[in-house]
């Protein structure tokens, strides 16, 4: 039996959250670039779009600098203190 191909979306900014939500309904992996100001809203949106609390969540900020932060956890473990408001951030969420 052939495994179904996974889908991935790269979101360069989160200004149109309704469009992001529609994309999330149809993707297995979402990669969000840059705009950390919207990441808290995106977490709720992903849950509404069917990403379970067991989905894999990773976030990075200030990558390649002495202040680099990288965190990996389950989506259900994400809290307000996990989120970043930094513009130069990346967030990856993989549906399980």
PDB file of C-alpha atoms in Angstrom, residues 12-13 15 32-39 60-62 84-90:
ATOM      1  CA  UNK A  12       5.555  34.282   4.605  1.00  0.00           C
ATOM      2  CA  UNK A  13       3.266  36.431   6.779  1.00  0.00           C
ATOM      3  CA  UNK A  15      -1.874  39.049   7.844  1.00  0.00           C
ATOM      4  CA  UNK A  32       5.391  30.320   9.306  1.00  0.00           C
ATOM      5  CA  UNK A  33       8.101  32.856   8.552  1.00  0.00           C
ATOM      6  CA  UNK A  34       8.961  36.158  10.149  1.00  0.00           C
ATOM      7  CA  UNK A  35       5.953  37.653  11.840  1.00  0.00           C
ATOM      8  CA  UNK A  36       5.921  36.472  15.467  1.00  0.00           C
ATOM      9  CA  UNK A  37       3.316  39.086  16.366  1.00  0.00           C
ATOM     10  CA  UNK A  38       0.596  36.747  15.051  1.00  0.00           C
ATOM     11  CA  UNK A  39       1.882  33.382  16.301  1.00  0.00           C
ATOM     12  CA  UNK A  60      13.128  29.434  16.449  1.00  0.00           C
ATOM     13  CA  UNK A  61      14.172  33.015  16.901  1.00  0.00           C
ATOM     14  CA  UNK A  62      17.409  34.927  16.505  1.00  0.00           C
ATOM     15  CA  UNK A  84       7.621  35.159  20.511  1.00  0.00           C
ATOM     16  CA  UNK A  85       6.695  38.574  19.249  1.00  0.00           C
ATOM     17  CA  UNK A  86       9.932  38.962  17.333  1.00  0.00           C
ATOM     18  CA  UNK A  87       9.595  39.712  13.653  1.00  0.00           C
ATOM     19  CA  UNK A  88      12.479  37.426  12.640  1.00  0.00           C
ATOM     20  CA  UNK A  89      11.080  34.126  13.876  1.00  0.00           C
ATOM     21  CA  UNK A  90      10.120  30.814  12.315  1.00  0.00           C
TER      22      UNK A  90
END
